[in-house]
């Protein structure tokens, strides 16, 4: 119908300078982030729990849906029943997210490559790890301070 003028991604077909296009892209990006973030985070936990069950049970659709529904309900209950749940999650996130995203990859790279790493690679890895340690320290301090101030 539109021929060769249509691009493969729908968002690339929107007029680039129109405000409506920018609003649509913002809504699409935020909506997909909100929908996918929880599912991507909880999927490894759900799969691990499925592995604990017998195969004849874990391979059924009802088990798939029931297990994930129970995880969502458990998360909601924790959020409602624990008054400082958000602060605890901020503490865990600031510490563990930077550990997994910045510190460990840089240190593992140095450990794996060893003496074959160039001086630039060593320097950048140390800088990345240092930034990660500083970020984790500041985030953890900030989260602990908010927890202390709240109680």
PDB file of C-alpha atoms in Angstrom:
ATOM      1  CA  UNK A   1       0.000   0.000   0.000  1.00  0.00           C
ATOM      2  CA  UNK A   2       2.776   2.469   0.928  1.00  0.00           C
ATOM      3  CA  UNK A   3       5.578   0.858  -1.079  1.00  0.00           C
ATOM      4  CA  UNK A   4       9.272   1.279  -0.444  1.00  0.00           C
ATOM      5  CA  UNK A   5       8.752   4.473   1.540  1.00  0.00           C
ATOM      6  CA  UNK A   6       7.803   2.586   4.719  1.00  0.00           C
ATOM      7  CA  UNK A   7      10.622   1.892   7.179  1.00  0.00           C
ATOM      8  CA  UNK A   8      10.961  -1.348   9.129  1.00  0.00           C
ATOM      9  CA  UNK A   9      10.284   0.162  12.567  1.00  0.00           C
ATOM     10  CA  UNK A  10       7.016   1.967  13.058  1.00  0.00           C
ATOM     11  CA  UNK A  11       8.638   4.729  15.101  1.00  0.00           C
ATOM     12  CA  UNK A  12      10.950   5.610  12.199  1.00  0.00           C
ATOM     13  CA  UNK A  13       7.899   6.426  10.069  1.00  0.00           C
ATOM     14  CA  UNK A  14       6.776   9.218  12.408  1.00  0.00           C
ATOM     15  CA  UNK A  15       7.575  12.799  11.370  1.00  0.00           C
ATOM     16  CA  UNK A  16      10.891  13.616  13.107  1.00  0.00           C
ATOM     17  CA  UNK A  17      10.158  17.191  14.196  1.00  0.00           C
ATOM     18  CA  UNK A  18       6.484  16.937  15.135  1.00  0.00           C
ATOM     19  CA  UNK A  19       5.657  17.333  18.815  1.00  0.00           C
ATOM     20  CA  UNK A  20       3.014  14.604  18.525  1.00  0.00           C
ATOM     21  CA  UNK A  21       5.740  12.210  17.339  1.00  0.00           C
ATOM     22  CA  UNK A  22       7.941  13.046  20.300  1.00  0.00           C
ATOM     23  CA  UNK A  23       5.030  12.539  22.706  1.00  0.00           C
ATOM     24  CA  UNK A  24       4.153   9.217  21.038  1.00  0.00           C
ATOM     25  CA  UNK A  25       7.765   8.014  21.294  1.00  0.00           C
ATOM     26  CA  UNK A  26       7.927   9.038  24.952  1.00  0.00           C
ATOM     27  CA  UNK A  27       4.675   7.212  25.740  1.00  0.00           C
ATOM     28  CA  UNK A  28       5.793   4.094  23.849  1.00  0.00           C
ATOM     29  CA  UNK A  29       9.165   4.011  25.594  1.00  0.00           C
ATOM     30  CA  UNK A  30       7.754   4.575  29.088  1.00  0.00           C
ATOM     31  CA  UNK A  31       4.894   2.142  28.571  1.00  0.00           C
ATOM     32  CA  UNK A  32       7.159  -0.637  27.328  1.00  0.00           C
ATOM     33  CA  UNK A  33       9.635   0.005  30.146  1.00  0.00           C
ATOM     34  CA  UNK A  34       6.907  -0.202  32.767  1.00  0.00           C
ATOM     35  CA  UNK A  35       5.446  -3.368  31.278  1.00  0.00           C
ATOM     36  CA  UNK A  36       8.742  -5.168  30.739  1.00  0.00           C
ATOM     37  CA  UNK A  37      10.882  -4.188  33.711  1.00  0.00           C
ATOM     38  CA  UNK A  38       9.059  -6.244  36.326  1.00  0.00           C
ATOM     39  CA  UNK A  39       8.646  -9.243  34.039  1.00  0.00           C
ATOM     40  CA  UNK A  40      12.321  -9.265  33.087  1.00  0.00           C
ATOM     41  CA  UNK A  41      13.351  -9.019  36.715  1.00  0.00           C
ATOM     42  CA  UNK A  42      11.013 -11.724  38.003  1.00  0.00           C
ATOM     43  CA  UNK A  43      11.415 -14.238  35.162  1.00  0.00           C
ATOM     44  CA  UNK A  44      14.697 -15.773  36.438  1.00  0.00           C
ATOM     45  CA  UNK A  45      13.139 -16.255  39.871  1.00  0.00           C
ATOM     46  CA  UNK A  46      10.030 -17.864  38.379  1.00  0.00           C
ATOM     47  CA  UNK A  47      12.145 -20.185  36.227  1.00  0.00           C
ATOM     48  CA  UNK A  48      14.245 -21.189  39.217  1.00  0.00           C
ATOM     49  CA  UNK A  49      11.108 -21.998  41.181  1.00  0.00           C
ATOM     50  CA  UNK A  50       9.775 -24.019  38.240  1.00  0.00           C
ATOM     51  CA  UNK A  51      12.963 -26.099  38.234  1.00  0.00           C
ATOM     52  CA  UNK A  52      12.261 -27.116  41.828  1.00  0.00           C
ATOM     53  CA  UNK A  53       8.909 -28.599  40.832  1.00  0.00           C
ATOM     54  CA  UNK A  54       8.469 -31.985  39.144  1.00  0.00           C
ATOM     55  CA  UNK A  55       8.583 -31.700  35.343  1.00  0.00           C
ATOM     56  CA  UNK A  56       5.019 -32.961  34.844  1.00  0.00           C
ATOM     57  CA  UNK A  57       3.765 -30.056  36.995  1.00  0.00           C
ATOM     58  CA  UNK A  58       6.167 -27.301  35.947  1.00  0.00           C
ATOM     59  CA  UNK A  59       5.561 -27.844  32.223  1.00  0.00           C
ATOM     60  CA  UNK A  60       1.841 -27.061  32.439  1.00  0.00           C
ATOM     61  CA  UNK A  61       0.325 -23.716  31.535  1.00  0.00           C
ATOM     62  CA  UNK A  62      -1.626 -23.443  34.779  1.00  0.00           C
ATOM     63  CA  UNK A  63       1.600 -23.822  36.782  1.00  0.00           C
ATOM     64  CA  UNK A  64       3.242 -21.121  34.647  1.00  0.00           C
ATOM     65  CA  UNK A  65       0.402 -18.684  35.278  1.00  0.00           C
ATOM     66  CA  UNK A  66      -0.191 -19.613  38.920  1.00  0.00           C
ATOM     67  CA  UNK A  67       3.470 -19.297  39.877  1.00  0.00           C
ATOM     68  CA  UNK A  68       3.845 -15.883  38.273  1.00  0.00           C
ATOM     69  CA  UNK A  69       0.551 -14.691  39.754  1.00  0.00           C
ATOM     70  CA  UNK A  70       1.742 -15.756  43.200  1.00  0.00           C
ATOM     71  CA  UNK A  71       5.014 -13.861  42.692  1.00  0.00           C
ATOM     72  CA  UNK A  72       3.135 -10.697  41.743  1.00  0.00           C
ATOM     73  CA  UNK A  73       0.835 -11.058  44.759  1.00  0.00           C
ATOM     74  CA  UNK A  74       3.812 -11.667  47.060  1.00  0.00           C
ATOM     75  CA  UNK A  75       5.476  -8.526  45.742  1.00  0.00           C
ATOM     76  CA  UNK A  76       2.306  -6.497  46.250  1.00  0.00           C
ATOM     77  CA  UNK A  77       1.877  -7.828  49.778  1.00  0.00           C
ATOM     78  CA  UNK A  78       5.473  -6.991  50.630  1.00  0.00           C
ATOM     79  CA  UNK A  79       5.063  -3.480  49.234  1.00  0.00           C
ATOM     80  CA  UNK A  80       1.879  -2.871  51.227  1.00  0.00           C
ATOM     81  CA  UNK A  81       2.766  -4.625  54.474  1.00  0.00           C
ATOM     82  CA  UNK A  82       6.369  -3.495  54.883  1.00  0.00           C
ATOM     83  CA  UNK A  83       6.227   0.275  55.446  1.00  0.00           C
ATOM     84  CA  UNK A  84       9.805   0.942  54.366  1.00  0.00           C
ATOM     85  CA  UNK A  85       9.854  -1.509  51.428  1.00  0.00           C
ATOM     86  CA  UNK A  86      10.738   1.196  48.904  1.00  0.00           C
ATOM     87  CA  UNK A  87      13.649   2.374  51.023  1.00  0.00           C
ATOM     88  CA  UNK A  88      14.959  -1.166  51.437  1.00  0.00           C
ATOM     89  CA  UNK A  89      14.684  -1.709  47.686  1.00  0.00           C
ATOM     90  CA  UNK A  90      16.609   1.535  47.115  1.00  0.00           C
ATOM     91  CA  UNK A  91      19.320   0.279  49.461  1.00  0.00           C
ATOM     92  CA  UNK A  92      19.543  -3.100  47.765  1.00  0.00           C
ATOM     93  CA  UNK A  93      19.388  -1.551  44.306  1.00  0.00           C
ATOM     94  CA  UNK A  94      22.079   1.029  44.943  1.00  0.00           C
ATOM     95  CA  UNK A  95      24.442  -1.580  46.294  1.00  0.00           C
ATOM     96  CA  UNK A  96      23.765  -4.590  44.100  1.00  0.00           C
ATOM     97  CA  UNK A  97      22.970  -2.859  40.804  1.00  0.00           C
ATOM     98  CA  UNK A  98      26.265  -1.012  40.706  1.00  0.00           C
ATOM     99  CA  UNK A  99      28.062  -4.142  41.865  1.00  0.00           C
ATOM    100  CA  UNK A 100      26.607  -6.212  39.023  1.00  0.00           C
ATOM    101  CA  UNK A 101      26.666  -3.506  36.344  1.00  0.00           C
ATOM    102  CA  UNK A 102      29.991  -1.762  36.972  1.00  0.00           C
ATOM    103  CA  UNK A 103      32.281  -3.252  39.597  1.00  0.00           C
ATOM    104  CA  UNK A 104      32.153  -6.985  38.872  1.00  0.00           C
ATOM    105  CA  UNK A 105      32.427  -6.763  35.059  1.00  0.00           C
ATOM    106  CA  UNK A 106      35.494  -4.528  35.295  1.00  0.00           C
ATOM    107  CA  UNK A 107      37.178  -6.720  37.902  1.00  0.00           C
ATOM    108  CA  UNK A 108      36.268  -9.933  36.078  1.00  0.00           C
ATOM    109  CA  UNK A 109      37.702  -8.510  32.864  1.00  0.00           C
ATOM    110  CA  UNK A 110      40.975  -7.752  34.629  1.00  0.00           C
ATOM    111  CA  UNK A 111      41.027 -11.210  36.201  1.00  0.00           C
ATOM    112  CA  UNK A 112      40.274 -13.039  32.940  1.00  0.00           C
ATOM    113  CA  UNK A 113      42.566 -11.044  30.658  1.00  0.00           C
ATOM    114  CA  UNK A 114      45.326 -10.743  33.244  1.00  0.00           C
ATOM    115  CA  UNK A 115      48.709  -9.673  31.917  1.00  0.00           C
ATOM    116  CA  UNK A 116      47.456  -9.590  28.310  1.00  0.00           C
ATOM    117  CA  UNK A 117      45.452  -6.418  29.035  1.00  0.00           C
ATOM    118  CA  UNK A 118      46.855  -3.209  27.638  1.00  0.00           C
ATOM    119  CA  UNK A 119      47.577  -0.320  29.959  1.00  0.00           C
ATOM    120  CA  UNK A 120      44.541   1.511  28.548  1.00  0.00           C
ATOM    121  CA  UNK A 121      42.293  -1.459  29.327  1.00  0.00           C
ATOM    122  CA  UNK A 122      43.665  -1.740  32.854  1.00  0.00           C
ATOM    123  CA  UNK A 123      43.275   1.994  33.447  1.00  0.00           C
ATOM    124  CA  UNK A 124      39.705   2.088  32.110  1.00  0.00           C
ATOM    125  CA  UNK A 125      38.734  -1.009  34.095  1.00  0.00           C
ATOM    126  CA  UNK A 126      40.103   0.509  37.293  1.00  0.00           C
ATOM    127  CA  UNK A 127      38.315   3.800  36.581  1.00  0.00           C
ATOM    128  CA  UNK A 128      35.020   1.976  35.911  1.00  0.00           C
ATOM    129  CA  UNK A 129      35.393  -0.082  39.096  1.00  0.00           C
ATOM    130  CA  UNK A 130      36.250   3.060  41.093  1.00  0.00           C
ATOM    131  CA  UNK A 131      33.217   4.903  39.713  1.00  0.00           C
ATOM    132  CA  UNK A 132      31.107   1.862  40.593  1.00  0.00           C
ATOM    133  CA  UNK A 133      32.470   1.751  44.134  1.00  0.00           C
ATOM    134  CA  UNK A 134      31.886   5.483  44.568  1.00  0.00           C
ATOM    135  CA  UNK A 135      28.349   5.214  43.160  1.00  0.00           C
ATOM    136  CA  UNK A 136      27.530   2.215  45.341  1.00  0.00           C
ATOM    137  CA  UNK A 137      28.903   3.987  48.402  1.00  0.00           C
ATOM    138  CA  UNK A 138      26.970   7.196  47.762  1.00  0.00           C
ATOM    139  CA  UNK A 139      23.760   5.350  46.880  1.00  0.00           C
ATOM    140  CA  UNK A 140      24.012   3.113  49.924  1.00  0.00           C
ATOM    141  CA  UNK A 141      24.766   6.086  52.177  1.00  0.00           C
ATOM    142  CA  UNK A 142      21.815   8.013  50.742  1.00  0.00           C
ATOM    143  CA  UNK A 143      19.433   5.060  51.143  1.00  0.00           C
ATOM    144  CA  UNK A 144      20.607   4.384  54.708  1.00  0.00           C
ATOM    145  CA  UNK A 145      20.224   8.070  55.558  1.00  0.00           C
ATOM    146  CA  UNK A 146      16.630   8.048  54.260  1.00  0.00           C
ATOM    147  CA  UNK A 147      15.859   4.896  56.248  1.00  0.00           C
ATOM    148  CA  UNK A 148      17.287   6.460  59.430  1.00  0.00           C
ATOM    149  CA  UNK A 149      15.408   9.731  58.846  1.00  0.00           C
ATOM    150  CA  UNK A 150      12.144   7.856  58.297  1.00  0.00           C
ATOM    151  CA  UNK A 151      12.414   6.013  61.609  1.00  0.00           C
TER     152      UNK A 151
END
